[in-house]
Amino acid sequence: MPLTIINSIASWFLKKRIHQIELFLKYPNEVQQELLFSLLKSGENTVLGKKYDFSSIKNYKTFSERVPVSTYEELEPLIEQTRKGAQNVFWNTPIKWFAKSSGTTNAKSKFIPVSPEALENCHYKASKDLLCLYLNNNEDSQLFTGKSLRLGGSKQLYEDNNTFFGDLSAILIDNMPIWAEFSSTPSNKVSLMGDWETKLPAIINETIQENVTSLAGVPSWMMVLLNKTLEATNKQNLLEIWPNAEVYFHGGVSFEPYREQYQKLFPKDNFRYYEIYNASEGFFAIQDLNNSNELLLMLDYGIFYEFIPMDTFGTENQKVIPLSEVELNKNYAIVISTNSGLWRYLIGDTVRFTSINPYRIVVSGRTKHHINVFGEELMVENTDKALAKTCKELACEVIDYTVAPIFMKDKDKGAHEWIIEFKTLPTNIEGFAALLDKNVQQLNSDYEAKRHNNMTLNPLKVNVARTNLFYDWLKENDKLGGQHKIPRLSNDRKHVEELLKMQLLRI
């Protein structure tokens, strides 16, 4: 069958889903309410369901009063029971898969339960929806005349007590339908390789032979792969290797610091970028419009959403609200109840609503990844945008960065200390630091107030990282691979001190 016919059939099949998406766009709160009661029904005979008497919960108010908000650490004993073979603990169908996640700050691994329902009705459904929304916006797409280059994590799957754990992307690849492998590259064998430094050349060897029409992966790691691909092929840009490439689906870290570098890698005006927001705990939102930085919150994936305003987060006045009560342009911590049995689970991400009808968001940071030592409430969204703006104005490029506070000592005022690894250095680092400081102030009024006349904070300090500093730090901490990320902001100096020590040792 000709590829153009396959492309037409696949596009028609995927776009049928649009009508179901329109339902939750029209009745978002009703869909969420119905979903909550469906989840409670599924969980009512589990250990947790009986503990909190799910069967007698008839409204959201009772649910919110009876079931506590939980962190991973609080749920860990129940998760460990299930990993050792116990079932019906927090979900009513067998949980055999666990997504191993170390996050960005904790060395200790988390094992996030992944139910059959979550695999099918959340992760795989979202993957199809991503394609559906893209195809609906781009009628002339030839996506299925070629393959998708996927870049997943570098962890292998392990068996333990008849349960399995591994990187989420490895679990998804291992369980995906056979037709999905035919439309993807590299092969499952290469995708599931454990050692990143062996895996990288293997991916390049396989993918340069393919007709790649789309790419999917975390921007920072994908950038490493693509630059290595150019080196291996001695080409100037990726279109010389994959002339039919038309879209890059990205998520995991902000795209802003990398956008201009990608535009050089794929130098054609109609090349598209589509953002997704997913995690080991679930798939949450998808960019639904071309050339947008907003993500449509997907409301029928078996995930019930609640939110904690960040101005009360972690305080005695902390308040948890349903989706129907959120306001525009406020930062919220996300709380989810899922079809894997995570009940009122605090995932650690923060979002800001850019639209209420429909519900669209931008990911603004992490509850642990912000700096508020001096009352500046600096979010990752602020630093990503300020850095991208500064690089554009000064024609330089960034590979990675992290920021930590310089604490007040004796009569010395505080400040923020940045470590930045550049791909293209600015001509004057002092001028770069001054402009970056100015741009952060423009994006964050609290930081601006603390910087006014150096009242509380001195100008920020920039350290230029040696080549591969962040890569070497990740390697030393056994975090090489597509799912691991550099912690952008921290309220302490642990990561910065480790990096500075490695900088001095190897410079």
Short mmCIF file of C-alpha atoms in Angstrom, two decimals:
data_model
loop_
_atom_site.label_atom_id
_atom_site.label_comp_id
_atom_site.label_asym_id
_atom_site.label_seq_id
_atom_site.Cartn_x
_atom_site.Cartn_y
_atom_site.Cartn_z
CA MET A 1 0.00 0.00 0.00
CA PRO A 2 1.48 3.43 -0.94
CA LEU A 3 2.69 5.52 2.02
CA THR A 4 0.43 8.44 1.04
CA ILE A 5 -2.64 6.20 1.41
CA ILE A 6 -1.39 4.90 4.77
CA ASN A 7 -0.87 8.53 5.82
CA SER A 8 -4.44 9.45 4.82
CA ILE A 9 -6.00 6.46 6.61
CA ALA A 10 -3.98 7.03 9.80
CA SER A 11 -4.85 10.75 9.79
CA TRP A 12 -8.56 10.05 9.32
CA PHE A 13 -8.58 7.47 12.14
CA LEU A 14 -6.78 9.74 14.63
CA LYS A 15 -8.89 12.82 13.89
CA LYS A 16 -12.09 10.94 14.84
CA ARG A 17 -11.12 11.61 18.47
CA ILE A 18 -11.69 15.37 18.02
CA HIS A 19 -15.42 14.98 18.80
CA GLN A 20 -14.67 13.42 22.21
CA ILE A 21 -12.20 16.20 23.00
CA GLU A 22 -14.90 18.74 22.15
CA LEU A 23 -17.09 17.16 24.86
CA PHE A 24 -14.72 17.98 27.73
CA LEU A 25 -13.99 21.37 26.17
CA LYS A 26 -17.71 22.14 26.40
CA TYR A 27 -18.41 20.52 29.78
CA PRO A 28 -15.04 20.47 31.61
CA ASN A 29 -16.24 20.54 35.21
CA GLU A 30 -19.00 18.00 34.59
CA VAL A 31 -16.51 15.61 32.96
CA GLN A 32 -14.14 15.98 35.92
CA GLN A 33 -16.94 15.46 38.45
CA GLU A 34 -18.10 12.30 36.70
CA LEU A 35 -14.52 11.06 36.50
CA LEU A 36 -14.01 11.54 40.25
CA PHE A 37 -16.98 9.32 41.10
CA SER A 38 -15.84 6.72 38.57
CA LEU A 39 -12.42 6.61 40.26
CA LEU A 40 -14.00 6.34 43.71
CA LYS A 41 -16.21 3.49 42.50
CA SER A 42 -13.17 1.62 41.19
CA GLY A 43 -11.30 2.12 44.45
CA GLU A 44 -14.06 1.56 46.99
CA ASN A 45 -13.11 -2.06 47.85
CA THR A 46 -9.36 -1.45 48.07
CA VAL A 47 -7.50 -1.10 51.37
CA LEU A 48 -7.48 2.69 50.98
CA GLY A 49 -11.08 2.77 49.73
CA LYS A 50 -12.30 1.00 52.84
CA LYS A 51 -10.10 3.13 55.13
CA TYR A 52 -11.72 6.33 53.84
CA ASP A 53 -15.10 4.75 53.04
CA PHE A 54 -15.12 5.75 49.36
CA SER A 55 -18.55 4.16 48.88
CA SER A 56 -20.23 6.81 51.05
CA ILE A 57 -18.57 9.80 49.33
CA LYS A 58 -21.28 11.57 47.30
CA ASN A 59 -19.71 14.96 46.58
CA TYR A 60 -16.38 16.71 46.14
CA LYS A 61 -16.59 18.44 49.53
CA THR A 62 -16.70 15.11 51.39
CA PHE A 63 -13.87 13.74 49.24
CA SER A 64 -11.66 16.75 49.97
CA GLU A 65 -12.37 16.64 53.71
CA ARG A 66 -11.94 12.89 54.14
CA VAL A 67 -8.98 11.98 51.94
CA PRO A 68 -5.69 13.70 52.84
CA VAL A 69 -3.29 15.24 50.33
CA SER A 70 -0.24 12.93 50.16
CA THR A 71 3.37 13.06 49.04
CA TYR A 72 5.25 10.06 47.66
CA GLU A 73 6.96 9.53 51.00
CA GLU A 74 3.57 9.18 52.70
CA LEU A 75 2.31 6.69 50.08
CA GLU A 76 5.56 4.71 49.86
CA PRO A 77 4.65 1.96 52.42
CA LEU A 78 1.51 1.09 50.40
CA ILE A 79 3.42 1.19 47.12
CA GLU A 80 6.10 -1.12 48.57
CA GLN A 81 3.40 -3.60 49.59
CA THR A 82 2.21 -3.73 46.00
CA ARG A 83 5.75 -4.00 44.61
CA LYS A 84 6.16 -7.10 46.80
CA GLY A 85 3.05 -8.67 45.29
CA ALA A 86 0.09 -7.39 47.36
CA GLN A 87 -2.87 -6.24 45.26
CA ASN A 88 -6.07 -4.28 45.76
CA VAL A 89 -4.20 -1.93 48.08
CA PHE A 90 -4.97 1.40 46.37
CA TRP A 91 -6.37 0.29 42.99
CA ASN A 92 -8.75 -2.53 42.05
CA THR A 93 -6.89 -4.03 39.08
CA PRO A 94 -3.45 -5.68 39.29
CA ILE A 95 -0.51 -3.27 39.40
CA LYS A 96 2.53 -5.00 37.90
CA TRP A 97 4.39 -2.03 36.40
CA PHE A 98 6.20 0.71 38.31
CA ALA A 99 7.82 3.73 36.66
CA LYS A 100 11.15 4.33 38.37
CA SER A 101 11.75 8.02 38.82
CA SER A 102 14.47 9.81 40.75
CA GLY A 103 13.10 13.24 39.85
CA THR A 104 15.71 15.97 39.76
CA THR A 105 16.57 16.44 43.40
CA ASN A 106 16.13 13.20 45.32
CA ALA A 107 18.82 10.56 44.93
CA LYS A 108 16.31 8.04 46.30
CA SER A 109 14.23 6.39 43.60
CA LYS A 110 10.47 6.63 43.44
CA PHE A 111 8.38 3.76 42.08
CA ILE A 112 5.20 5.17 40.59
CA PRO A 113 2.42 2.59 40.02
CA VAL A 114 1.24 2.23 36.42
CA SER A 115 -2.05 0.34 36.04
CA PRO A 116 -3.33 -1.26 32.81
CA GLU A 117 -5.97 1.53 32.73
CA ALA A 118 -3.29 4.23 32.98
CA LEU A 119 -1.26 2.66 30.18
CA GLU A 120 -4.24 2.42 27.84
CA ASN A 121 -6.53 5.31 28.83
CA CYS A 122 -3.90 7.87 29.81
CA HIS A 123 -0.44 7.40 28.28
CA TYR A 124 -1.33 5.71 24.98
CA LYS A 125 -4.53 7.70 24.60
CA ALA A 126 -2.53 10.90 25.06
CA SER A 127 0.02 9.84 22.46
CA LYS A 128 -2.79 9.38 19.94
CA ASP A 129 -4.38 12.69 21.00
CA LEU A 130 -1.11 14.50 20.45
CA LEU A 131 -1.09 13.27 16.86
CA CYS A 132 -4.82 13.97 16.51
CA LEU A 133 -4.47 17.62 17.56
CA TYR A 134 -1.39 18.12 15.40
CA LEU A 135 -3.05 16.59 12.33
CA ASN A 136 -6.24 18.57 12.92
CA ASN A 137 -4.20 21.78 12.77
CA ASN A 138 -2.03 20.70 9.83
CA GLU A 139 -4.16 19.18 7.09
CA ASP A 140 -1.21 18.84 4.69
CA SER A 141 0.89 16.79 7.14
CA GLN A 142 2.77 13.79 5.75
CA LEU A 143 3.63 12.47 9.22
CA PHE A 144 2.92 8.82 8.45
CA THR A 145 4.94 8.65 5.25
CA GLY A 146 7.99 8.31 7.53
CA LYS A 147 8.96 7.45 11.11
CA SER A 148 9.10 9.19 14.48
CA LEU A 149 12.51 9.45 16.13
CA ARG A 150 11.82 8.80 19.80
CA LEU A 151 14.35 9.46 22.54
CA GLY A 152 13.39 7.75 25.79
CA GLY A 153 15.22 7.08 29.00
CA SER A 154 18.27 4.89 29.32
CA LYS A 155 17.09 2.54 32.04
CA GLN A 156 16.38 -1.09 31.33
CA LEU A 157 13.39 -2.97 32.74
CA TYR A 158 13.98 -5.12 35.81
CA GLU A 159 11.87 -7.88 37.31
CA ASP A 160 11.29 -8.08 41.05
CA ASN A 161 8.70 -10.19 42.91
CA ASN A 162 6.77 -10.70 39.68
CA THR A 163 6.41 -6.93 39.32
CA PHE A 164 8.43 -4.86 36.87
CA PHE A 165 10.05 -1.47 37.18
CA GLY A 166 11.94 0.78 34.83
CA ASP A 167 11.92 4.15 33.16
CA LEU A 168 8.39 5.16 32.08
CA SER A 169 9.44 5.44 28.45
CA ALA A 170 10.85 1.90 28.63
CA ILE A 171 7.55 0.62 30.06
CA LEU A 172 5.60 2.35 27.30
CA ILE A 173 7.91 1.01 24.58
CA ASP A 174 7.78 -2.51 26.04
CA ASN A 175 3.96 -2.51 26.09
CA MET A 176 3.18 -0.60 22.89
CA PRO A 177 1.20 -2.28 20.08
CA ILE A 178 3.21 -3.83 17.25
CA TRP A 179 2.12 -1.21 14.70
CA ALA A 180 3.64 1.55 16.83
CA GLU A 181 7.12 0.04 16.55
CA PHE A 182 6.88 0.00 12.76
CA SER A 183 6.27 3.77 12.76
CA SER A 184 9.11 4.54 15.22
CA THR A 185 12.88 4.65 15.20
CA PRO A 186 15.22 3.49 16.68
CA SER A 187 14.15 -0.13 17.20
CA ASN A 188 12.86 -1.30 20.57
CA LYS A 189 16.15 -3.12 21.11
CA VAL A 190 18.15 0.12 20.83
CA SER A 191 15.53 2.24 22.62
CA LEU A 192 15.70 -0.03 25.67
CA MET A 193 19.51 -0.11 25.90
CA GLY A 194 20.66 0.77 29.40
CA ASP A 195 24.00 2.51 28.90
CA TRP A 196 23.53 6.04 27.50
CA GLU A 197 27.03 6.35 26.04
CA THR A 198 26.63 3.06 24.11
CA LYS A 199 23.07 3.85 23.19
CA LEU A 200 23.81 7.25 21.60
CA PRO A 201 25.90 6.00 18.64
CA ALA A 202 23.50 3.06 18.21
CA ILE A 203 20.57 5.50 17.83
CA ILE A 204 22.53 7.57 15.31
CA ASN A 205 23.50 4.51 13.25
CA GLU A 206 19.88 3.38 12.99
CA THR A 207 18.09 6.70 12.53
CA ILE A 208 20.27 8.28 9.83
CA GLN A 209 19.09 5.50 7.51
CA GLU A 210 15.41 6.30 8.10
CA ASN A 211 12.94 8.80 6.66
CA VAL A 212 12.30 10.69 9.91
CA THR A 213 9.22 12.94 9.75
CA SER A 214 8.88 13.72 13.47
CA LEU A 215 10.96 13.69 16.66
CA ALA A 216 9.97 13.26 20.31
CA GLY A 217 12.01 13.71 23.49
CA VAL A 218 13.36 16.04 26.19
CA PRO A 219 14.94 19.16 24.54
CA SER A 220 18.24 19.07 26.44
CA TRP A 221 19.00 15.40 25.70
CA MET A 222 17.59 15.55 22.17
CA MET A 223 19.99 18.45 21.53
CA VAL A 224 22.91 16.22 22.55
CA LEU A 225 21.73 13.49 20.17
CA LEU A 226 21.14 15.86 17.25
CA ASN A 227 24.50 17.60 17.59
CA LYS A 228 26.24 14.21 17.72
CA THR A 229 24.27 13.20 14.61
CA LEU A 230 25.56 16.26 12.74
CA GLU A 231 29.12 15.45 13.81
CA ALA A 232 28.78 11.82 12.69
CA THR A 233 27.38 12.75 9.27
CA ASN A 234 29.37 15.95 8.70
CA LYS A 235 26.16 17.80 7.78
CA GLN A 236 25.27 21.45 8.47
CA ASN A 237 21.67 20.90 9.60
CA LEU A 238 19.24 18.04 10.21
CA LEU A 239 17.17 18.66 7.07
CA GLU A 240 20.16 17.46 5.04
CA ILE A 241 19.70 14.10 6.79
CA TRP A 242 15.91 14.08 7.20
CA PRO A 243 14.46 16.42 4.55
CA ASN A 244 10.86 15.42 5.38
CA ALA A 245 11.06 16.20 9.09
CA GLU A 246 8.11 18.45 9.96
CA VAL A 247 7.55 18.51 13.75
CA TYR A 248 9.33 18.08 17.09
CA PHE A 249 7.20 16.98 20.06
CA HIS A 250 8.95 18.05 23.25
CA GLY A 251 8.44 18.07 27.01
CA GLY A 252 10.22 17.52 30.31
CA VAL A 253 12.06 20.84 30.48
CA SER A 254 11.28 24.30 29.16
CA PHE A 255 11.92 24.73 25.45
CA GLU A 256 12.68 28.46 25.69
CA PRO A 257 16.46 28.28 26.30
CA TYR A 258 16.80 25.95 23.29
CA ARG A 259 14.32 27.36 20.77
CA GLU A 260 16.78 29.33 18.62
CA GLN A 261 19.24 26.44 18.52
CA TYR A 262 16.53 24.11 17.22
CA GLN A 263 15.54 26.64 14.58
CA LYS A 264 19.11 26.44 13.28
CA LEU A 265 18.99 22.64 13.28
CA PHE A 266 15.70 22.61 11.31
CA PRO A 267 15.95 25.74 9.13
CA LYS A 268 12.57 25.85 7.43
CA ASP A 269 9.69 28.21 8.17
CA ASN A 270 6.96 25.58 8.42
CA PHE A 271 8.77 23.26 10.85
CA ARG A 272 6.49 22.86 13.89
CA TYR A 273 7.15 22.54 17.62
CA TYR A 274 4.53 20.90 19.84
CA GLU A 275 4.87 20.78 23.62
CA ILE A 276 3.52 18.06 25.90
CA TYR A 277 3.29 17.81 29.68
CA ASN A 278 3.64 14.30 31.01
CA ALA A 279 5.31 12.54 33.92
CA SER A 280 5.59 9.08 35.45
CA GLU A 281 2.32 9.81 37.27
CA GLY A 282 0.34 10.57 34.12
CA PHE A 283 -0.08 12.56 30.92
CA PHE A 284 -1.64 15.93 31.69
CA ALA A 285 -1.66 18.45 28.87
CA ILE A 286 -0.95 18.93 25.16
CA GLN A 287 -0.33 21.97 22.98
CA ASP A 288 -3.48 22.15 20.85
CA LEU A 289 -2.63 25.09 18.58
CA ASN A 290 0.21 25.82 16.18
CA ASN A 291 2.80 28.35 17.37
CA SER A 292 1.48 28.43 20.95
CA ASN A 293 3.15 28.13 24.33
CA GLU A 294 -0.09 27.13 26.07
CA LEU A 295 -1.13 23.54 26.79
CA LEU A 296 -4.68 22.20 26.80
CA LEU A 297 -5.40 20.41 30.08
CA MET A 298 -6.73 16.97 29.08
CA LEU A 299 -9.67 16.10 31.33
CA ASP A 300 -10.67 12.55 30.36
CA TYR A 301 -7.49 10.55 30.99
CA GLY A 302 -8.58 9.09 34.34
CA ILE A 303 -6.98 11.97 36.27
CA PHE A 304 -8.98 14.19 38.64
CA TYR A 305 -7.30 17.55 39.23
CA GLU A 306 -7.06 19.79 42.27
CA PHE A 307 -4.82 22.78 42.88
CA ILE A 308 -3.08 24.55 45.77
CA PRO A 309 -2.40 28.30 45.34
CA MET A 310 1.35 28.74 45.79
CA ASP A 311 0.89 31.79 47.99
CA THR A 312 -0.51 29.45 50.69
CA PHE A 313 1.40 26.28 49.77
CA GLY A 314 2.99 24.58 52.78
CA THR A 315 1.47 27.03 55.27
CA GLU A 316 -1.23 26.61 57.91
CA ASN A 317 -3.59 28.42 55.53
CA GLN A 318 -2.96 26.02 52.63
CA LYS A 319 -6.13 25.64 50.59
CA VAL A 320 -6.92 22.97 48.01
CA ILE A 321 -9.42 23.88 45.28
CA PRO A 322 -11.04 22.01 42.37
CA LEU A 323 -10.53 22.94 38.73
CA SER A 324 -13.74 25.00 38.68
CA GLU A 325 -12.25 27.52 41.16
CA VAL A 326 -8.87 28.28 39.55
CA GLU A 327 -8.01 31.83 38.48
CA LEU A 328 -5.94 33.17 35.62
CA ASN A 329 -2.21 33.89 36.00
CA LYS A 330 -1.80 32.46 39.50
CA ASN A 331 0.76 29.77 40.29
CA TYR A 332 -0.70 26.51 41.57
CA ALA A 333 0.76 23.24 42.84
CA ILE A 334 -1.03 20.29 41.22
CA VAL A 335 -2.80 17.55 43.18
CA ILE A 336 -4.00 14.49 41.25
CA SER A 337 -6.16 11.41 41.84
CA THR A 338 -5.52 8.84 39.14
CA ASN A 339 -6.56 5.54 37.57
CA SER A 340 -3.37 4.02 39.02
CA GLY A 341 -4.58 4.60 42.58
CA LEU A 342 -2.69 7.78 43.44
CA TRP A 343 -5.24 9.56 45.64
CA ARG A 344 -4.81 13.32 46.15
CA TYR A 345 -1.15 12.98 45.25
CA LEU A 346 1.11 16.03 45.22
CA ILE A 347 3.27 15.58 42.12
CA GLY A 348 5.57 18.55 42.80
CA ASP A 349 4.87 20.60 39.66
CA THR A 350 3.45 24.11 39.46
CA VAL A 351 1.30 25.50 36.65
CA ARG A 352 -0.27 28.80 35.71
CA PHE A 353 -3.61 29.06 33.90
CA THR A 354 -3.52 31.20 30.77
CA SER A 355 -7.14 30.41 29.81
CA ILE A 356 -10.22 29.21 31.69
CA ASN A 357 -12.43 28.45 28.68
CA PRO A 358 -10.94 26.11 27.68
CA TYR A 359 -8.54 25.29 30.51
CA ARG A 360 -5.04 25.97 29.20
CA ILE A 361 -1.86 26.09 31.26
CA VAL A 362 1.86 26.72 31.15
CA VAL A 363 4.18 24.73 33.41
CA SER A 364 5.80 27.31 35.68
CA GLY A 365 8.15 25.14 37.75
CA ARG A 366 8.42 22.75 40.66
CA THR A 367 7.27 23.20 44.25
CA LYS A 368 10.85 22.38 45.33
CA HIS A 369 12.53 24.19 42.44
CA HIS A 370 12.16 27.84 43.19
CA ILE A 371 14.17 30.36 45.16
CA ASN A 372 12.45 32.19 47.95
CA VAL A 373 15.29 32.77 50.42
CA PHE A 374 14.83 36.56 50.35
CA GLY A 375 11.10 36.78 49.50
CA GLU A 376 11.80 36.93 45.75
CA GLU A 377 9.53 33.97 44.76
CA LEU A 378 11.67 33.19 41.70
CA MET A 379 10.18 30.45 39.48
CA VAL A 380 11.79 28.38 36.74
CA GLU A 381 9.46 30.06 34.24
CA ASN A 382 11.11 33.41 35.11
CA THR A 383 14.70 32.21 34.73
CA ASP A 384 14.01 30.25 31.51
CA LYS A 385 12.44 33.29 29.86
CA ALA A 386 15.07 35.74 31.14
CA LEU A 387 17.90 33.51 29.94
CA ALA A 388 16.31 33.00 26.50
CA LYS A 389 15.74 36.76 26.13
CA THR A 390 19.32 37.59 27.15
CA CYS A 391 20.81 35.00 24.78
CA LYS A 392 18.74 36.35 21.90
CA GLU A 393 19.80 39.94 22.61
CA LEU A 394 23.49 39.05 22.88
CA ALA A 395 23.64 36.32 20.18
CA CYS A 396 24.83 33.54 22.48
CA GLU A 397 23.57 30.00 23.15
CA VAL A 398 23.11 27.96 26.33
CA ILE A 399 23.45 24.21 26.90
CA ASP A 400 22.38 24.05 30.57
CA TYR A 401 22.20 26.09 33.76
CA THR A 402 21.35 26.05 37.46
CA VAL A 403 20.83 28.78 40.07
CA ALA A 404 21.21 28.88 43.87
CA PRO A 405 21.20 31.59 46.54
CA ILE A 406 24.28 33.24 48.01
CA PHE A 407 23.25 33.57 51.64
CA MET A 408 23.71 36.75 53.66
CA LYS A 409 26.79 36.63 55.87
CA ASP A 410 27.72 39.23 58.46
CA LYS A 411 27.15 42.53 56.63
CA ASP A 412 27.17 40.99 53.14
CA LYS A 413 23.87 41.03 51.27
CA GLY A 414 22.48 38.02 49.49
CA ALA A 415 22.48 37.31 45.76
CA HIS A 416 21.75 34.61 43.20
CA GLU A 417 24.60 32.54 41.80
CA TRP A 418 24.23 31.07 38.30
CA ILE A 419 26.30 28.35 36.66
CA ILE A 420 25.79 28.42 32.89
CA GLU A 421 27.32 26.16 30.27
CA PHE A 422 27.37 27.98 26.93
CA LYS A 423 27.41 26.54 23.45
CA THR A 424 28.25 30.01 22.11
CA LEU A 425 29.83 32.37 24.65
CA PRO A 426 28.79 36.03 24.99
CA THR A 427 31.56 38.46 24.08
CA ASN A 428 31.44 40.05 27.53
CA ILE A 429 30.35 37.98 30.53
CA GLU A 430 29.93 41.00 32.83
CA GLY A 431 27.60 42.62 30.31
CA PHE A 432 25.73 39.32 29.96
CA ALA A 433 25.27 39.08 33.75
CA ALA A 434 24.02 42.68 33.98
CA LEU A 435 21.48 42.18 31.17
CA LEU A 436 20.33 38.85 32.62
CA ASP A 437 19.80 40.52 35.99
CA LYS A 438 17.76 43.26 34.31
CA ASN A 439 15.64 40.72 32.41
CA VAL A 440 14.93 38.69 35.57
CA GLN A 441 13.76 41.90 37.26
CA GLN A 442 11.41 42.67 34.36
CA LEU A 443 9.84 39.20 34.66
CA ASN A 444 9.58 39.05 38.45
CA SER A 445 8.46 42.09 40.45
CA ASP A 446 9.41 40.50 43.80
CA TYR A 447 12.99 40.00 42.62
CA GLU A 448 12.97 43.55 41.25
CA ALA A 449 11.87 44.91 44.64
CA LYS A 450 14.67 43.06 46.46
CA ARG A 451 17.20 44.27 43.88
CA HIS A 452 16.06 47.93 44.03
CA ASN A 453 19.13 49.97 45.00
CA ASN A 454 20.75 46.67 46.09
CA MET A 455 18.42 46.89 49.11
CA THR A 456 18.35 43.16 49.89
CA LEU A 457 20.04 41.48 46.95
CA ASN A 458 23.27 42.29 45.18
CA PRO A 459 23.52 41.77 41.38
CA LEU A 460 23.45 38.14 40.32
CA LYS A 461 26.75 36.31 39.79
CA VAL A 462 27.42 34.21 36.67
CA ASN A 463 29.95 31.35 36.59
CA VAL A 464 30.83 30.08 33.12
CA ALA A 465 30.83 26.28 33.29
CA ARG A 466 33.59 24.31 31.64
CA THR A 467 32.62 22.12 28.69
CA ASN A 468 30.53 19.07 29.73
CA LEU A 469 30.33 20.10 33.40
CA PHE A 470 26.62 19.28 33.68
CA TYR A 471 27.03 16.07 31.67
CA ASP A 472 29.85 14.94 33.96
CA TRP A 473 27.79 15.82 37.06
CA LEU A 474 24.86 13.75 35.77
CA LYS A 475 27.20 10.88 34.93
CA GLU A 476 28.77 10.95 38.39
CA ASN A 477 25.28 10.81 39.91
CA ASP A 478 24.21 7.95 37.57
CA LYS A 479 21.66 10.17 35.83
CA LEU A 480 22.67 10.02 32.19
CA GLY A 481 19.77 9.58 29.77
CA GLY A 482 16.68 11.10 28.28
CA GLN A 483 14.52 11.39 31.40
CA HIS A 484 16.96 13.09 33.79
CA LYS A 485 17.08 16.85 34.15
CA ILE A 486 19.38 19.44 35.67
CA PRO A 487 17.72 21.07 38.72
CA ARG A 488 17.22 24.67 37.58
CA LEU A 489 16.57 26.42 40.90
CA SER A 490 17.25 25.46 44.47
CA ASN A 491 16.78 27.07 47.88
CA ASP A 492 20.06 25.56 49.06
CA ARG A 493 23.58 25.33 47.63
CA LYS A 494 24.04 21.52 47.50
CA HIS A 495 24.03 21.15 43.70
CA VAL A 496 25.93 24.37 43.06
CA GLU A 497 28.71 23.43 45.48
CA GLU A 498 29.05 19.99 43.86
CA LEU A 499 29.25 21.58 40.41
CA LEU A 500 31.73 24.25 41.49
CA LYS A 501 33.93 21.55 43.01
CA MET A 502 33.87 19.57 39.74
CA GLN A 503 34.57 22.80 37.84
CA LEU A 504 37.72 23.43 39.88
CA LEU A 505 38.89 19.82 39.70
CA ARG A 506 38.67 19.59 35.91
CA ILE A 507 39.10 23.15 34.61
#
